[in-house]
């Protein structure tokens, strides 16, 4: 998987995407490998966002160093969350782009490098069968519920 | 510039053996600009009537095998639509504002046009849509007027659309339906959970939910297979050809005549005139951006309600300094879309809206409103689910909900398979200040002036949408939603129903085309697409655009046979 981001940038980005779609009893952005989706996207279909991501990650690194004296990925969870909220509240274009990319990668076709193992689709209940017959759900069964 | 590595088939010249290839310099009977919902009908009808036809289409000629379920490629990367990166638009809300770059116009950019990626809702207009101005009165600040034709005159062509394209539905199932001469050729598609809830809600409110008329085959029809309920209609192409696009239903017939050449990746930039003021053909860029010329005895522009006025304005000349066929000055004006109000609801049990087609039940009880409300126009509702996974996760949840973090993730888990949406489709008044014009500064990747849109909603329309939004919420309550949420009434550009910009009329001083879609100014130039519409209807304009296309093609063929294309009758 060739990308444009450094190992340190990938670690920070991975941590940030894991705040957007966290891991709980179900897989989140980390297990879906969103960082691969984004890194690969920046060399192809999202090439026009490369500068935004690179500058945003540089800024994230310096914010993390200022507030916690270490890389964003190495901050404790509360400090990471505080920084992410600060970016979101400040309407950071970078944070907005990471949010959209994380969600898009999580639910895009797996061949784009995110949604690994279709974990995104499993979370929302989407089955990629692409061909259905009635009954489609509960309300078109007989008897129909409530 | 975005390029997709794995997908996005760039096939540019998928030809069938029966298609002729007209030599450079050869004059054909008709050049058709735009291979969309209207262009496909006109091409097929004129070729079958014995005329030679070249169809020039900006986009590629994909085949059904090229269509896939790749949401990222389709929605984020404009795989089937005009790309704002190469064809930017500008927008302003009034003529005194400076227009800003904004993608405001979206259309299918491939053979088949918007009919490839549409949802397939096929509503006829009702009788009132053609005569509403004289029945209900004028409205200040608008160009609200009657059509030069009535529903009765268009009815045979509505039936023709249903039978020639392949539309599924149930005649007589809506008490508000206008008269019809024939039943639908195909029975309705199976009802989905959202449709069952629509019926339940309508019963509670004393309204009527009826099977949605859809341009999707419920049974095999004319060599095409029925819908497999893949669930990827809206914004996607149909991989089996069950969706009744002109790609599936018209162009194969046109090609089979041996008289119609479909020429993809051909971007028309100017319509040429001779000294008498008659059209001689079109100049276009081929796939290598080389300028070409196609000679024709007549030209039919079917480029859509934004590109058609743009092409006329780009074709200005000494004879027509304000734009071709624009002696009236109304080319580009009276831009309409449709109005919308949109609400979502969460239900206790599984909807699985992503399985199968988007809409199965429609409600037309508010097609005409109680006059005591003091609101002009009206609307129709459908119960739907039209989100792919990505679109849902970005736009489908209540606006007040968090959009990242643990609670957001929990909502993704709970809402995707349990949500239903009510979409109200509504009239929009034609206003002279709402327009398509040429941006004076910005150009596209071919150096042509960008589309500039000037638009603001009329106060009546905003009242109408707010009223319909309240009714949409009532419908969700009546259906038993455990939570419901409204979407803002601000327009969610880009708009896809592009209407009214070269309006039809009897008076050459106030309209661009006559009652048969022939321009008043130029006898061998026809405009056939959403630009002809005089009123917006309540929604779903493609059916009406295609009825006009069948009628216009019949008339153009009649004139051509009589040798009357170059003179006014």
XYZ file of C-alpha atoms in Angstrom, chain B residues 217-546:
330
model
C -39.920 -2.875 -15.212
C -41.927 -5.113 -12.867
C -42.005 -7.858 -15.507
C -40.032 -8.680 -18.660
C -40.886 -6.152 -21.357
C -39.723 -5.834 -24.952
C -36.622 -7.909 -24.439
C -35.620 -6.239 -21.166
C -35.615 -8.071 -17.816
C -37.526 -6.991 -14.687
C -36.005 -5.226 -11.682
C -33.783 -7.375 -9.464
C -34.308 -4.985 -6.502
C -30.600 -4.256 -6.082
C -31.483 -1.054 -4.247
C -29.147 1.175 -6.228
C -31.444 3.256 -8.444
C -30.991 6.860 -7.458
C -27.703 8.251 -8.813
C -26.680 4.812 -10.171
C -27.080 3.156 -13.555
C -29.076 -0.076 -13.802
C -26.841 -3.061 -14.458
C -29.628 -5.213 -15.892
C -31.428 -2.607 -17.989
C -34.663 -2.819 -15.980
C -34.688 0.909 -15.381
C -36.418 2.530 -18.332
C -33.681 4.957 -19.303
C -33.369 6.091 -22.883
C -30.064 4.182 -22.861
C -32.024 0.957 -22.318
C -35.328 1.742 -24.012
C -34.698 4.213 -26.869
C -31.126 4.241 -28.174
C -30.991 0.543 -29.120
C -34.088 1.095 -31.305
C -32.597 4.255 -32.768
C -29.347 2.457 -33.630
C -31.241 -0.489 -35.099
C -32.724 1.710 -37.830
C -29.294 2.102 -39.419
C -29.968 5.833 -39.691
C -28.893 7.100 -36.260
C -25.318 7.704 -35.226
C -24.786 8.227 -31.510
C -21.615 10.282 -31.204
C -20.415 10.394 -27.582
C -17.780 12.686 -26.049
C -18.910 15.446 -28.398
C -19.429 18.755 -26.648
C -21.457 21.226 -28.696
C -20.370 24.833 -28.321
C -22.266 26.701 -31.049
C -25.215 26.444 -33.381
C -24.413 27.939 -36.782
C -26.714 30.014 -38.981
C -26.826 30.929 -42.658
C -27.625 34.394 -43.987
C -31.356 33.682 -44.035
C -31.256 32.975 -40.335
C -31.665 29.243 -40.677
C -29.656 26.727 -38.725
C -26.969 24.909 -40.727
C -25.458 22.628 -38.080
C -23.450 22.579 -34.881
C -19.843 23.162 -33.925
C -18.521 20.828 -31.268
C -15.367 19.642 -29.549
C -14.504 15.985 -30.056
C -12.735 13.812 -27.482
C -9.401 15.439 -28.357
C -10.888 18.936 -27.927
C -10.629 19.428 -31.683
C -13.327 21.620 -33.149
C -15.647 19.771 -35.537
C -18.742 20.771 -37.505
C -21.825 18.645 -38.142
C -24.073 19.876 -40.939
C -27.775 19.289 -40.537
C -31.051 20.333 -42.166
C -32.484 20.896 -38.690
C -31.199 20.946 -35.122
C -32.987 19.698 -32.011
C -31.432 20.854 -28.735
C -32.164 18.454 -25.872
C -29.338 19.536 -23.601
C -31.419 20.214 -20.420
C -32.846 23.335 -18.810
C -29.426 24.757 -17.991
C -27.268 23.696 -20.956
C -29.888 24.499 -23.607
C -30.189 28.211 -22.742
C -26.409 28.320 -22.270
C -25.882 26.973 -25.796
C -28.331 29.508 -27.243
C -26.605 32.336 -25.393
C -23.183 31.083 -26.572
C -24.538 31.004 -30.154
C -25.158 34.743 -30.339
C -24.466 36.339 -33.724
C -25.098 39.529 -35.667
C -28.588 38.320 -36.440
C -29.219 37.329 -32.815
C -27.032 39.596 -30.662
C -28.782 38.566 -27.424
C -28.555 34.853 -28.076
C -29.932 32.505 -30.681
C -33.737 32.327 -30.862
C -33.885 34.978 -28.157
C -35.827 37.810 -29.785
C -38.187 37.555 -26.797
C -35.352 38.059 -24.319
C -36.684 35.224 -22.143
C -34.029 32.596 -22.979
C -32.600 31.503 -19.629
C -35.363 33.145 -17.603
C -38.109 31.617 -15.450
C -35.725 28.971 -14.162
C -37.634 26.459 -12.043
C -36.698 23.275 -10.230
C -39.231 21.652 -7.989
C -39.823 22.574 -4.395
C -39.070 20.106 -1.641
C -39.711 19.410 1.997
C -38.033 16.454 3.637
C -38.434 14.701 6.951
C -37.124 11.475 8.437
C -38.577 9.061 10.953
C -37.240 6.227 13.068
C -39.345 3.095 13.463
C -39.339 0.275 15.952
C -39.020 -2.576 13.476
C -36.848 -3.219 10.458
C -37.476 -1.163 7.331
C -34.336 -2.214 5.412
C -34.953 0.644 3.053
C -31.735 -0.002 1.159
C -33.193 -3.239 -0.198
C -34.917 -2.610 -3.485
C -36.308 0.414 -5.273
C -36.597 3.836 -3.662
C -40.344 4.542 -3.716
C -43.373 2.224 -3.727
C -46.249 4.443 -2.531
C -47.234 8.026 -3.358
C -49.848 10.388 -1.871
C -51.487 13.091 -4.023
C -54.176 14.379 -1.651
C -52.518 17.814 -1.503
C -51.940 18.130 -5.246
C -54.331 21.080 -4.987
C -54.569 22.908 -1.676
C -57.575 24.274 0.120
C -57.876 27.847 -1.253
C -58.496 29.132 2.282
C -54.813 28.492 3.031
C -53.876 31.286 0.657
C -50.947 29.305 -0.742
C -50.552 28.818 -4.497
C -49.569 25.460 -5.937
C -49.492 22.107 -4.244
C -47.518 18.949 -3.832
C -47.252 15.213 -3.637
C -45.594 12.973 -1.053
C -43.696 9.766 -1.253
C -42.321 7.503 1.460
C -38.800 6.577 0.520
C -35.321 5.486 1.394
C -32.772 6.745 -1.082
C -29.476 6.682 0.762
C -26.454 4.629 0.026
C -24.418 3.843 3.158
C -22.074 6.830 2.743
C -24.813 9.323 1.928
C -26.846 8.141 4.887
C -23.940 8.432 7.307
C -23.117 11.955 6.119
C -26.632 13.375 5.639
C -29.305 10.952 6.793
C -29.312 11.430 10.562
C -31.091 14.236 12.437
C -29.143 17.486 12.044
C -29.114 18.080 15.799
C -27.427 14.721 16.443
C -23.647 14.510 16.922
C -21.797 13.806 13.692
C -18.811 11.945 15.115
C -17.923 9.979 18.241
C -19.551 7.160 20.220
C -23.136 8.469 20.096
C -22.883 9.028 16.353
C -21.642 5.496 15.873
C -24.535 4.177 17.940
C -26.990 6.032 15.730
C -25.434 4.597 12.574
C -26.022 1.156 14.096
C -29.658 1.812 14.987
C -30.957 4.125 12.251
C -29.816 2.776 8.905
C -32.215 -0.141 8.763
C -35.039 1.542 10.721
C -35.421 4.924 9.059
C -38.019 6.101 6.547
C -38.186 9.477 4.855
C -41.136 11.447 3.564
C -40.328 13.672 0.622
C -42.814 16.320 -0.437
C -42.439 17.407 -4.056
C -43.959 20.752 -4.848
C -44.625 23.455 -7.371
C -42.246 26.311 -7.817
C -43.351 29.552 -9.390
C -41.637 30.812 -12.551
C -39.933 34.155 -11.911
C -38.205 36.273 -14.544
C -35.276 37.052 -12.249
C -34.471 33.402 -11.655
C -32.240 32.526 -14.548
C -29.399 30.760 -16.294
C -26.916 33.109 -17.948
C -23.264 33.074 -19.024
C -20.737 33.929 -16.369
C -18.788 36.942 -17.661
C -15.473 35.723 -16.191
C -15.378 32.031 -15.392
C -14.856 29.439 -18.123
C -14.900 25.653 -18.202
C -12.053 23.321 -19.164
C -12.902 23.895 -22.851
C -12.728 27.673 -22.509
C -16.507 28.129 -22.734
C -18.397 30.489 -20.407
C -19.550 28.822 -17.203
C -23.226 28.533 -16.276
C -24.227 31.342 -13.937
C -27.390 30.793 -11.941
C -29.399 33.598 -10.375
C -32.026 32.277 -8.013
C -34.142 33.080 -4.986
C -37.344 31.383 -3.829
C -40.652 33.253 -4.054
C -42.253 33.892 -0.623
C -45.317 31.876 -1.653
C -43.128 28.870 -2.365
C -41.392 29.080 0.995
C -44.823 29.101 2.656
C -45.813 26.094 0.577
C -42.712 24.099 1.506
C -43.143 24.906 5.197
C -46.771 23.793 5.011
C -45.840 20.544 3.285
C -43.050 19.901 5.787
C -45.585 20.035 8.622
C -47.756 17.545 6.731
C -44.741 15.279 6.163
C -44.148 15.220 9.914
C -47.839 14.419 10.451
C -47.529 11.528 8.026
C -44.546 10.128 9.929
C -46.440 10.467 13.212
C -49.455 8.749 11.722
C -47.198 5.962 10.460
C -45.980 5.373 14.023
C -42.479 6.873 13.990
C -40.804 6.804 17.405
C -38.700 9.838 16.510
C -38.936 12.171 13.563
C -36.863 15.042 12.305
C -37.140 17.731 9.677
C -34.537 18.929 7.234
C -33.969 22.646 6.627
C -36.034 24.167 3.845
C -33.007 25.848 2.263
C -32.259 24.474 -1.153
C -29.738 21.689 -1.209
C -27.885 22.506 -4.414
C -27.004 21.134 -6.905
C -30.468 21.024 -8.472
C -31.340 18.260 -10.907
C -34.776 19.250 -12.256
C -33.822 22.094 -14.594
C -36.959 23.663 -15.991
C -38.592 26.615 -17.678
C -35.670 28.477 -19.257
C -36.932 28.398 -22.878
C -40.625 28.383 -22.188
C -43.315 27.256 -24.583
C -46.021 29.698 -25.653
C -48.132 31.057 -28.479
C -46.720 34.576 -28.303
C -43.219 35.010 -29.787
C -42.774 38.126 -27.657
C -42.997 36.201 -24.375
C -41.908 32.646 -25.183
C -39.084 30.837 -26.979
C -40.722 27.748 -28.502
C -44.163 27.224 -29.983
C -46.683 24.591 -28.938
C -44.661 21.943 -30.795
C -41.245 22.896 -29.376
C -40.142 24.712 -32.537
C -38.423 28.028 -31.864
C -40.462 31.061 -32.860
C -37.407 32.710 -34.382
C -35.844 29.910 -36.444
C -37.957 27.448 -38.406
C -35.466 24.564 -38.376
C -34.464 24.780 -34.708
C -36.300 22.848 -31.990
C -35.738 22.804 -28.230
C -37.007 19.719 -26.431
C -36.238 19.220 -22.741
C -37.125 20.651 -19.345
C -36.522 24.154 -20.672
C -39.913 24.105 -22.454
C -41.969 23.667 -19.285
C -44.234 26.628 -18.523
C -45.007 25.507 -14.979
C -43.055 23.131 -12.806
C -45.780 20.619 -12.060
C -45.726 19.170 -8.557
C -42.632 17.111 -9.185
C -41.079 14.376 -11.299
C -40.892 16.256 -14.611
C -39.283 13.568 -16.805
C -42.607 12.011 -17.805
C -43.813 15.365 -19.134
C -40.506 16.116 -20.855
C -40.740 12.796 -22.701
